[in-house]
Tab-separated table of C-alpha atoms in Angstrom:
chain	number	residue	atom	x	y	z
A	1	UNK	CA	-35.842	-9.314	37.026
A	2	UNK	CA	-35.862	-12.445	39.159
A	3	UNK	CA	-39.575	-12.777	38.483
A	4	UNK	CA	-38.936	-12.557	34.726
A	5	UNK	CA	-36.262	-15.247	34.939
A	6	UNK	CA	-38.558	-17.451	36.978
A	7	UNK	CA	-41.366	-17.016	34.494
A	8	UNK	CA	-38.999	-17.768	31.611
A	9	UNK	CA	-37.864	-20.964	33.304
A	10	UNK	CA	-41.423	-21.904	34.058
A	11	UNK	CA	-42.389	-21.314	30.468
A	12	UNK	CA	-39.456	-23.412	29.191
A	13	UNK	CA	-40.216	-26.419	31.396
A	14	UNK	CA	-42.695	-28.134	29.035
A	15	UNK	CA	-40.057	-28.192	26.244
A	16	UNK	CA	-38.394	-31.364	27.589
A	17	UNK	CA	-41.526	-33.516	27.319
A	18	UNK	CA	-42.164	-32.150	23.825
A	19	UNK	CA	-38.614	-33.015	22.782
A	20	UNK	CA	-38.993	-36.446	24.334
A	21	UNK	CA	-42.220	-36.995	22.437
A	22	UNK	CA	-40.652	-35.876	19.154
A	23	UNK	CA	-37.696	-38.177	19.744
A	24	UNK	CA	-40.099	-41.050	20.340
A	25	UNK	CA	-41.880	-40.227	17.071
A	26	UNK	CA	-38.553	-40.201	15.225
A	27	UNK	CA	-37.660	-43.585	16.733
A	28	UNK	CA	-41.046	-45.010	15.744
A	29	UNK	CA	-40.693	-43.567	12.239
A	30	UNK	CA	-37.268	-45.190	11.800
A	31	UNK	CA	-38.605	-48.500	13.061
A	32	UNK	CA	-41.621	-48.264	10.756
A	33	UNK	CA	-39.411	-47.605	7.718
A	34	UNK	CA	-37.225	-50.623	8.496
A	35	UNK	CA	-40.174	-52.917	9.212
A	36	UNK	CA	-41.990	-51.821	6.051
A	37	UNK	CA	-38.877	-52.583	3.994
A	38	UNK	CA	-38.190	-56.054	5.403
A	39	UNK	CA	-41.810	-57.230	5.544
A	40	UNK	CA	-42.005	-58.251	1.839
A	41	UNK	CA	-38.704	-60.126	2.162
A	42	UNK	CA	-39.831	-61.988	5.267
A	43	UNK	CA	-43.226	-62.727	3.741
A	44	UNK	CA	-41.608	-64.116	0.603
A	45	UNK	CA	-39.060	-66.426	2.177
A	46	UNK	CA	-40.940	-67.525	5.290
A	47	UNK	CA	-43.945	-68.131	3.062
A	48	UNK	CA	-41.889	-70.214	0.661
A	49	UNK	CA	-42.442	-73.930	0.114
A	50	UNK	CA	-41.502	-75.824	3.308
A	51	UNK	CA	-38.667	-77.728	1.626
A	52	UNK	CA	-37.198	-74.457	0.269
A	53	UNK	CA	-37.510	-72.379	3.440
A	54	UNK	CA	-34.405	-71.453	5.510
A	55	UNK	CA	-32.626	-74.613	4.425
A	56	UNK	CA	-29.346	-73.714	6.147
A	57	UNK	CA	-31.141	-73.144	9.430
A	58	UNK	CA	-32.484	-76.661	9.009
A	59	UNK	CA	-28.876	-77.881	8.744
A	60	UNK	CA	-27.930	-76.113	11.990
A	61	UNK	CA	-31.052	-77.383	13.712
A	62	UNK	CA	-30.514	-80.953	12.566
A	63	UNK	CA	-26.951	-80.634	13.848
A	64	UNK	CA	-28.321	-79.601	17.244
A	65	UNK	CA	-30.701	-82.572	17.199
A	66	UNK	CA	-27.799	-84.901	16.376
A	67	UNK	CA	-25.972	-83.554	19.425
A	68	UNK	CA	-28.966	-84.264	21.667
A	69	UNK	CA	-29.462	-87.748	20.238
A	70	UNK	CA	-25.791	-88.662	20.311
A	71	UNK	CA	-25.932	-89.361	16.565
A	72	UNK	CA	-22.907	-88.849	14.266
A	73	UNK	CA	-22.849	-85.177	13.334
A	74	UNK	CA	-21.232	-85.485	9.919
A	75	UNK	CA	-23.154	-88.477	8.619
A	76	UNK	CA	-26.684	-87.064	8.367
A	77	UNK	CA	-28.332	-85.276	5.446
A	78	UNK	CA	-31.344	-82.986	5.680
A	79	UNK	CA	-34.670	-84.063	4.206
A	80	UNK	CA	-35.142	-84.273	0.408
A	81	UNK	CA	-34.872	-82.453	-1.922
A	82	UNK	CA	-32.003	-80.529	-0.271
A	83	UNK	CA	-30.001	-83.430	1.237
A	84	UNK	CA	-27.522	-81.024	2.852
A	85	UNK	CA	-24.746	-82.181	5.227
A	86	UNK	CA	-23.464	-80.391	8.314
A	87	UNK	CA	-20.201	-78.674	7.300
A	88	UNK	CA	-19.315	-76.536	10.334
A	89	UNK	CA	-17.178	-77.123	13.447
A	90	UNK	CA	-18.903	-79.163	16.179
A	91	UNK	CA	-19.279	-76.179	18.514
A	92	UNK	CA	-21.652	-74.635	15.951
A	93	UNK	CA	-23.997	-77.596	16.415
A	94	UNK	CA	-23.824	-77.190	20.189
A	95	UNK	CA	-24.796	-73.525	19.869
A	96	UNK	CA	-27.736	-74.539	17.662
A	97	UNK	CA	-29.229	-76.787	20.350
A	98	UNK	CA	-31.591	-74.067	21.748
A	99	UNK	CA	-33.308	-73.899	18.357
A	100	UNK	CA	-34.145	-77.580	18.574
A	101	UNK	CA	-36.310	-76.803	21.616
A	102	UNK	CA	-38.579	-74.588	19.507
A	103	UNK	CA	-41.156	-75.753	16.974
A	104	UNK	CA	-39.759	-75.505	13.466
A	105	UNK	CA	-41.970	-72.560	12.521
A	106	UNK	CA	-41.099	-70.657	15.696
A	107	UNK	CA	-37.384	-71.327	15.140
A	108	UNK	CA	-37.653	-69.766	11.684
A	109	UNK	CA	-39.218	-66.583	13.061
A	110	UNK	CA	-36.743	-66.272	15.923
A	111	UNK	CA	-33.785	-66.840	13.601
A	112	UNK	CA	-35.080	-64.282	11.099
A	113	UNK	CA	-35.577	-61.763	13.891
A	114	UNK	CA	-31.983	-62.300	15.018
A	115	UNK	CA	-30.776	-61.794	11.441
A	116	UNK	CA	-32.377	-58.350	11.363
A	117	UNK	CA	-31.099	-57.469	14.831
A	118	UNK	CA	-27.631	-58.291	13.504
A	119	UNK	CA	-28.297	-56.119	10.450
A	120	UNK	CA	-29.121	-53.163	12.706
A	121	UNK	CA	-25.827	-53.676	14.570
A	122	UNK	CA	-23.937	-53.917	11.284
A	123	UNK	CA	-25.536	-50.717	9.967
A	124	UNK	CA	-24.701	-48.852	13.181
A	125	UNK	CA	-21.022	-49.732	12.792
A	126	UNK	CA	-20.794	-49.424	8.992
A	127	UNK	CA	-22.507	-46.011	8.874
A	128	UNK	CA	-21.513	-44.698	12.301
A	129	UNK	CA	-20.399	-41.236	11.242
A	130	UNK	CA	-23.269	-40.718	8.810
A	131	UNK	CA	-25.784	-41.663	11.491
A	132	UNK	CA	-24.148	-39.425	14.101
A	133	UNK	CA	-24.086	-36.488	11.721
A	134	UNK	CA	-27.888	-36.499	11.571
A	135	UNK	CA	-28.124	-35.785	15.313
A	136	UNK	CA	-31.576	-36.291	16.779
A	137	UNK	CA	-32.724	-37.783	13.465
A	138	UNK	CA	-30.275	-40.664	13.923
A	139	UNK	CA	-33.013	-43.292	14.593
A	140	UNK	CA	-34.738	-42.385	11.332
A	141	UNK	CA	-31.423	-42.417	9.476
A	142	UNK	CA	-30.681	-45.850	10.900
A	143	UNK	CA	-34.096	-47.108	9.837
A	144	UNK	CA	-33.604	-45.848	6.283
A	145	UNK	CA	-30.147	-47.435	6.069
A	146	UNK	CA	-31.448	-50.743	7.428
A	147	UNK	CA	-34.216	-50.615	4.824
A	148	UNK	CA	-31.706	-49.895	2.049
A	149	UNK	CA	-29.239	-52.624	3.040
A	150	UNK	CA	-31.965	-55.199	3.677
A	151	UNK	CA	-32.641	-55.293	-0.077
A	152	UNK	CA	-29.068	-56.061	-1.070
A	153	UNK	CA	-29.014	-59.454	-2.745
A	154	UNK	CA	-26.541	-61.065	-0.286
A	155	UNK	CA	-28.665	-59.814	2.645
A	156	UNK	CA	-31.889	-61.149	1.144
A	157	UNK	CA	-30.140	-64.496	0.731
A	158	UNK	CA	-29.349	-64.490	4.456
A	159	UNK	CA	-33.094	-64.650	5.119
A	160	UNK	CA	-33.807	-66.945	2.213
A	161	UNK	CA	-31.382	-69.609	3.467
A	162	UNK	CA	-31.337	-68.794	7.192
A	163	UNK	CA	-27.595	-68.138	7.191
A	164	UNK	CA	-25.158	-66.920	9.873
A	165	UNK	CA	-23.294	-64.397	7.726
A	166	UNK	CA	-24.768	-61.298	9.353
A	167	UNK	CA	-24.089	-62.708	12.830
A	168	UNK	CA	-20.409	-63.155	11.977
A	169	UNK	CA	-20.223	-59.757	10.260
A	170	UNK	CA	-21.701	-58.027	13.307
A	171	UNK	CA	-19.226	-59.787	15.613
A	172	UNK	CA	-16.202	-58.896	13.481
A	173	UNK	CA	-17.227	-55.251	13.029
A	174	UNK	CA	-17.943	-54.841	16.734
A	175	UNK	CA	-14.605	-56.377	17.673
A	176	UNK	CA	-12.550	-54.345	15.200
A	177	UNK	CA	-14.422	-51.025	15.070
A	178	UNK	CA	-15.822	-50.399	18.557
A	179	UNK	CA	-14.104	-47.348	20.010
A	180	UNK	CA	-14.161	-48.814	23.519
A	181	UNK	CA	-14.864	-52.526	23.780
A	182	UNK	CA	-16.633	-53.814	26.891
A	183	UNK	CA	-15.141	-57.238	26.257
A	184	UNK	CA	-11.577	-58.442	25.653
A	185	UNK	CA	-10.962	-57.189	22.122
A	186	UNK	CA	-10.547	-60.135	19.782
A	187	UNK	CA	-12.931	-62.378	21.694
A	188	UNK	CA	-15.789	-61.952	19.213
A	189	UNK	CA	-13.541	-62.700	16.251
A	190	UNK	CA	-12.338	-65.815	18.070
A	191	UNK	CA	-15.895	-66.961	18.658
A	192	UNK	CA	-16.777	-66.270	15.012
A	193	UNK	CA	-13.732	-68.310	13.974
A	194	UNK	CA	-14.834	-71.203	16.189
A	195	UNK	CA	-18.266	-71.180	14.527
A	196	UNK	CA	-17.031	-70.805	10.953
A	197	UNK	CA	-13.447	-70.861	9.759
A	198	UNK	CA	-13.443	-67.955	7.286
A	199	UNK	CA	-13.107	-65.182	9.942
A	200	UNK	CA	-9.640	-66.623	10.548
A	201	UNK	CA	-8.289	-63.956	8.175
A	202	UNK	CA	-8.698	-61.482	11.040
A	203	UNK	CA	-5.925	-63.260	12.930
A	204	UNK	CA	-3.604	-62.114	10.163
A	205	UNK	CA	-5.131	-58.637	10.356
A	206	UNK	CA	-4.495	-58.378	14.092
A	207	UNK	CA	-0.930	-59.586	13.576
A	208	UNK	CA	0.076	-57.218	10.771
A	209	UNK	CA	-1.537	-54.165	12.402
A	210	UNK	CA	0.060	-54.711	15.809
A	211	UNK	CA	-3.159	-55.637	17.661
A	212	UNK	CA	-1.331	-58.272	19.667
A	213	UNK	CA	-3.750	-58.354	22.588
A	214	UNK	CA	-6.650	-58.830	20.172
A	215	UNK	CA	-4.734	-61.599	18.413
A	216	UNK	CA	-4.075	-63.436	21.675
A	217	UNK	CA	-7.686	-63.030	22.819
A	218	UNK	CA	-9.023	-64.278	19.474
A	219	UNK	CA	-6.761	-67.318	19.506
A	220	UNK	CA	-7.585	-68.152	23.116
A	221	UNK	CA	-11.323	-67.858	22.503
A	222	UNK	CA	-11.176	-70.007	19.377
A	223	UNK	CA	-9.043	-72.638	21.108
A	224	UNK	CA	-11.262	-72.746	24.207
A	225	UNK	CA	-14.407	-73.065	22.080
A	226	UNK	CA	-12.802	-75.781	19.958
A	227	UNK	CA	-11.616	-77.687	23.009
A	228	UNK	CA	-15.116	-77.336	24.393
A	229	UNK	CA	-16.324	-79.057	21.227
A	230	UNK	CA	-13.832	-81.860	21.808
A	231	UNK	CA	-14.972	-82.214	25.423
A	232	UNK	CA	-18.652	-82.389	24.484
A	233	UNK	CA	-18.338	-84.225	21.164
A	234	UNK	CA	-14.954	-85.970	21.033
A	235	UNK	CA	-15.786	-88.332	18.199
A	236	UNK	CA	-17.434	-85.687	16.022
A	237	UNK	CA	-14.615	-83.223	16.702
A	238	UNK	CA	-11.998	-85.729	15.632
A	239	UNK	CA	-14.100	-86.596	12.609
A	240	UNK	CA	-14.383	-82.939	11.625
A	241	UNK	CA	-10.845	-81.685	12.164
A	242	UNK	CA	-9.213	-84.806	10.738
A	243	UNK	CA	-11.848	-85.872	8.204
A	244	UNK	CA	-14.822	-83.739	7.178
A	245	UNK	CA	-12.734	-80.564	7.033
A	246	UNK	CA	-10.377	-82.158	4.522
A	247	UNK	CA	-13.381	-83.178	2.389
A	248	UNK	CA	-14.670	-79.603	2.160
A	249	UNK	CA	-14.857	-79.545	-1.629
A	250	UNK	CA	-16.974	-82.688	-1.722
A	251	UNK	CA	-19.313	-81.509	1.030
A	252	UNK	CA	-19.895	-77.906	-0.043
A	253	UNK	CA	-20.863	-78.515	-3.661
A	254	UNK	CA	-19.442	-77.709	-7.100
A	255	UNK	CA	-16.964	-74.835	-7.017
A	256	UNK	CA	-17.911	-73.712	-10.545
A	257	UNK	CA	-21.516	-72.952	-9.584
A	258	UNK	CA	-22.751	-69.417	-10.207
A	259	UNK	CA	-23.225	-68.701	-6.513
A	260	UNK	CA	-19.477	-69.201	-5.857
A	261	UNK	CA	-18.091	-65.698	-6.435
A	262	UNK	CA	-14.660	-66.401	-4.938
A	263	UNK	CA	-11.539	-66.333	-7.126
A	264	UNK	CA	-11.671	-70.132	-7.220
A	265	UNK	CA	-15.204	-70.041	-8.602
A	266	UNK	CA	-14.343	-67.446	-11.249
A	267	UNK	CA	-11.341	-69.484	-12.409
A	268	UNK	CA	-13.324	-72.745	-12.310
A	269	UNK	CA	-15.902	-71.317	-14.716
A	270	UNK	CA	-13.133	-70.633	-17.235
A	271	UNK	CA	-10.757	-73.582	-16.864
A	272	UNK	CA	-11.497	-77.282	-16.582
A	273	UNK	CA	-10.577	-79.141	-13.417
A	274	UNK	CA	-6.929	-80.032	-13.255
A	275	UNK	CA	-3.448	-78.855	-12.244
A	276	UNK	CA	-3.590	-75.776	-14.497
A	277	UNK	CA	-6.770	-74.520	-12.854
A	278	UNK	CA	-5.367	-75.084	-9.367
A	279	UNK	CA	-2.131	-73.298	-10.272
A	280	UNK	CA	-3.945	-70.266	-11.712
A	281	UNK	CA	-6.258	-70.063	-8.717
A	282	UNK	CA	-3.438	-70.267	-6.182
A	283	UNK	CA	-1.331	-67.712	-8.054
A	284	UNK	CA	-4.193	-65.219	-8.212
A	285	UNK	CA	-5.085	-65.875	-4.583
A	286	UNK	CA	-1.519	-65.174	-3.454
A	287	UNK	CA	-1.410	-61.896	-5.403
A	288	UNK	CA	-4.779	-60.745	-4.046
A	289	UNK	CA	-3.871	-61.794	-0.490
A	290	UNK	CA	-0.536	-59.965	-0.504
A	291	UNK	CA	-2.014	-56.792	-1.961
A	292	UNK	CA	-5.168	-56.941	0.153
A	293	UNK	CA	-3.447	-57.431	3.498
A	294	UNK	CA	-0.893	-54.728	2.643
A	295	UNK	CA	-3.708	-52.282	1.831
A	296	UNK	CA	-5.632	-53.253	4.956
A	297	UNK	CA	-2.548	-52.612	7.074
A	298	UNK	CA	-1.934	-49.276	5.378
A	299	UNK	CA	-5.548	-48.190	5.912
A	300	UNK	CA	-5.504	-49.185	9.578
A	301	UNK	CA	-2.205	-47.481	10.347
A	302	UNK	CA	-3.430	-44.381	8.506
A	303	UNK	CA	-6.534	-44.479	10.706
A	304	UNK	CA	-4.306	-44.351	13.770
A	305	UNK	CA	-2.778	-41.124	12.463
A	306	UNK	CA	-5.934	-39.499	11.061
A	307	UNK	CA	-8.648	-37.608	12.912
A	308	UNK	CA	-12.433	-37.390	13.005
A	309	UNK	CA	-14.564	-39.071	10.362
A	310	UNK	CA	-11.523	-39.794	8.168
A	311	UNK	CA	-10.039	-41.927	10.936
A	312	UNK	CA	-13.098	-44.124	11.241
A	313	UNK	CA	-13.525	-44.437	7.455
A	314	UNK	CA	-9.933	-45.614	7.138
A	315	UNK	CA	-10.338	-48.092	9.984
A	316	UNK	CA	-13.565	-49.415	8.476
A	317	UNK	CA	-11.922	-49.637	5.052
A	318	UNK	CA	-9.133	-51.807	6.457
A	319	UNK	CA	-11.602	-54.098	8.191
A	320	UNK	CA	-13.820	-54.283	5.083
A	321	UNK	CA	-10.840	-55.266	2.919
A	322	UNK	CA	-10.043	-58.143	5.265
A	323	UNK	CA	-13.701	-59.185	5.321
A	324	UNK	CA	-13.769	-59.289	1.519
A	325	UNK	CA	-10.544	-61.302	1.512
A	326	UNK	CA	-12.307	-63.905	3.662
A	327	UNK	CA	-14.762	-64.347	0.788
A	328	UNK	CA	-12.633	-64.091	-2.360
A	329	UNK	CA	-9.732	-66.197	-1.033
A	330	UNK	CA	-11.933	-69.019	0.223
A	331	UNK	CA	-12.351	-72.049	-2.067
A	332	UNK	CA	-16.080	-71.277	-1.955
A	333	UNK	CA	-17.383	-67.766	-1.377
A	334	UNK	CA	-21.132	-67.860	-1.810
A	335	UNK	CA	-23.114	-64.767	-2.763
A	336	UNK	CA	-24.646	-64.575	0.716
A	337	UNK	CA	-21.115	-64.278	2.159
A	338	UNK	CA	-20.831	-60.892	0.436
A	339	UNK	CA	-22.781	-59.134	3.180
A	340	UNK	CA	-19.359	-57.541	3.722
A	341	UNK	CA	-20.352	-55.118	0.965
A	342	UNK	CA	-22.346	-53.240	3.643
A	343	UNK	CA	-19.068	-52.318	5.334
A	344	UNK	CA	-17.600	-51.312	1.972
A	345	UNK	CA	-20.528	-49.011	1.214
A	346	UNK	CA	-20.273	-47.545	4.707
A	347	UNK	CA	-16.536	-46.878	4.359
A	348	UNK	CA	-17.084	-45.169	1.019
A	349	UNK	CA	-20.001	-43.062	2.259
A	350	UNK	CA	-18.235	-41.875	5.414
A	351	UNK	CA	-20.183	-39.058	7.021
A	352	UNK	CA	-21.843	-38.136	3.727
A	353	UNK	CA	-19.950	-34.893	3.112
A	354	UNK	CA	-17.822	-36.106	0.195
A	355	UNK	CA	-19.986	-36.203	-2.945
A	356	UNK	CA	-17.632	-38.366	-4.965
A	357	UNK	CA	-17.377	-40.964	-2.215
A	358	UNK	CA	-21.160	-40.999	-1.838
A	359	UNK	CA	-21.603	-41.559	-5.578
A	360	UNK	CA	-19.250	-44.556	-5.394
A	361	UNK	CA	-21.214	-45.888	-2.424
A	362	UNK	CA	-24.605	-45.483	-4.112
A	363	UNK	CA	-23.334	-47.091	-7.320
A	364	UNK	CA	-22.054	-50.115	-5.416
A	365	UNK	CA	-25.308	-50.351	-3.474
A	366	UNK	CA	-27.297	-50.305	-6.741
A	367	UNK	CA	-25.073	-53.028	-8.227
A	368	UNK	CA	-25.812	-55.436	-5.384
A	369	UNK	CA	-29.550	-54.778	-5.348
A	370	UNK	CA	-30.054	-57.128	-8.282
A	371	UNK	CA	-29.136	-60.819	-8.758
A	372	UNK	CA	-26.863	-60.027	-11.697
A	373	UNK	CA	-24.911	-63.337	-11.707
A	374	UNK	CA	-28.146	-65.257	-12.193
A	375	UNK	CA	-29.249	-63.056	-15.089
A	376	UNK	CA	-26.219	-64.238	-17.025
A	377	UNK	CA	-27.757	-67.642	-17.687
A	378	UNK	CA	-29.868	-66.220	-20.510
A	379	UNK	CA	-26.720	-64.980	-22.284
A	380	UNK	CA	-24.624	-68.147	-22.078
A	381	UNK	CA	-25.251	-71.054	-24.427
A	382	UNK	CA	-24.310	-72.643	-27.751
A	383	UNK	CA	-26.803	-70.509	-29.686
A	384	UNK	CA	-25.261	-67.173	-28.684
A	385	UNK	CA	-22.422	-65.217	-30.270
A	386	UNK	CA	-18.943	-65.141	-28.777
A	387	UNK	CA	-19.439	-61.554	-27.619
A	388	UNK	CA	-22.735	-62.400	-25.924
A	389	UNK	CA	-21.239	-65.414	-24.168
A	390	UNK	CA	-18.279	-63.312	-22.982
A	391	UNK	CA	-20.631	-60.625	-21.637
A	392	UNK	CA	-22.635	-63.351	-19.941
A	393	UNK	CA	-19.537	-64.787	-18.272
A	394	UNK	CA	-18.522	-61.348	-16.986
A	395	UNK	CA	-22.049	-60.784	-15.682
A	396	UNK	CA	-21.981	-64.221	-14.054
A	397	UNK	CA	-18.817	-63.228	-12.179
A	398	UNK	CA	-19.983	-59.650	-11.524
A	399	UNK	CA	-20.269	-59.875	-7.727
A	400	UNK	CA	-16.835	-61.453	-7.385
A	401	UNK	CA	-15.317	-58.880	-9.730
A	402	UNK	CA	-17.041	-56.103	-7.770
A	403	UNK	CA	-15.596	-57.492	-4.529
A	404	UNK	CA	-12.086	-57.530	-6.004
A	405	UNK	CA	-12.481	-54.005	-7.364
A	406	UNK	CA	-13.790	-52.884	-3.963
A	407	UNK	CA	-10.589	-54.137	-2.337
A	408	UNK	CA	-8.627	-52.133	-4.914
A	409	UNK	CA	-10.711	-48.962	-4.484
A	410	UNK	CA	-10.613	-49.067	-0.678
A	411	UNK	CA	-6.928	-49.915	-0.529
A	412	UNK	CA	-5.716	-47.344	-3.048
A	413	UNK	CA	-8.145	-44.558	-3.932
A	414	UNK	CA	-9.902	-44.155	-0.581
A	415	UNK	CA	-6.742	-44.488	1.514
A	416	UNK	CA	-4.902	-42.014	-0.696
A	417	UNK	CA	-7.834	-39.602	-0.419
A	418	UNK	CA	-8.014	-39.781	3.381
A	419	UNK	CA	-4.464	-40.567	4.494
A	420	UNK	CA	-3.210	-37.533	6.466
A	421	UNK	CA	0.303	-38.111	5.064
A	422	UNK	CA	-1.065	-37.028	1.690
A	423	UNK	CA	-2.362	-33.664	2.965
A	424	UNK	CA	-0.804	-30.682	4.720
A	425	UNK	CA	-1.106	-30.908	8.495
A	426	UNK	CA	-4.079	-29.085	10.008
A	427	UNK	CA	-3.131	-27.738	13.459
A	428	UNK	CA	-6.797	-27.399	14.387
A	429	UNK	CA	-7.294	-31.181	14.234
A	430	UNK	CA	-6.336	-33.604	17.037
A	431	UNK	CA	-3.397	-35.873	16.364
A	432	UNK	CA	-5.069	-39.173	17.339
A	433	UNK	CA	-8.139	-40.384	15.456
A	434	UNK	CA	-11.344	-41.531	17.108
A	435	UNK	CA	-10.996	-44.880	15.373
A	436	UNK	CA	-7.604	-45.668	16.874
A	437	UNK	CA	-7.344	-49.093	18.479
A	438	UNK	CA	-4.204	-49.421	20.539
A	439	UNK	CA	-2.769	-52.885	21.048
């Protein structure tokens, strides 16, 4: 008997290397899928005309060069034909200094690589339960999801312009959704806020959901980073906080441009500039803000009471609502800011067991695969009928409308579907969800 057991163990020994080899193959397959998907995007935009290639990265890099030269940070414009100013807090220019030490071509490749590293992080948080459900196939699942999200129009624009949107999204998701943070929770949101002001909506989120420690950490981080900017660049910091910031509308471009999918942009494409337009915009913004933050709070508190995959989906839904509010409430919410739709799709998909939720997620993913707002230009003009022009205007605002509807769907339908208060208690389930973040 002992001999049989020994022989059985001896015969089973080679299984571990075989499993390790298969796991390596799965990892390589997932990586290959992701690389194959992003290669055409990278080839297109890094092979673009030099004056059209990663133009926002050029702004950051020129800001870093201004820091090194001691030149005024908010007076320069990038090279023609773009002529773009630096519009971010001074600390963002300080953080861009390392990219000035690289040749321009190398900086583009490094920045693009970091964009896709951030996308992987975002996918891992947005689709956590779906990825975990696939077990040992998780690396392949991750690769497929990275490939699918890489082709979303806002994500492609991140590479096209060399933007920071995915960096900020990854920081906010990690700070709000990590089950156990290895850093003071709120610190990443604070750093994101110091780099770009729009993540400031998460201060409200921390406040209304009782994450007081996260709120304090975020504020401290943002203040320290901002004071660091004043220490390193006192003149530029004063010029930004008391000058350039107040000129935001003049420095960021026309608010009625197609790429502005915020509420302000939608209203500006209907009403002429003036008090009436401002009043309508502010009224709509207040309504959306009140409803959105209330729904985000409800989703987060429901996550604290739910269990399993439902808990994480509710938590992610609350965070995604706040992320979308950062876009639609801003005076300018460019299309590339809507990378937050990845979190929305992830919250809707959950762990993939609910068919109706998955259909919603796939439909939203399909909608953002195509540059619909830009297609509207062929439908708008004096030679078209009133119905065609109206359809064109709706199509032009389609991403902004989809973002607003996503806030509604997450805050009402999804929360109602998953909130444990709406279902009989299941004694077999634990009482505290895996997504719970205690203050």
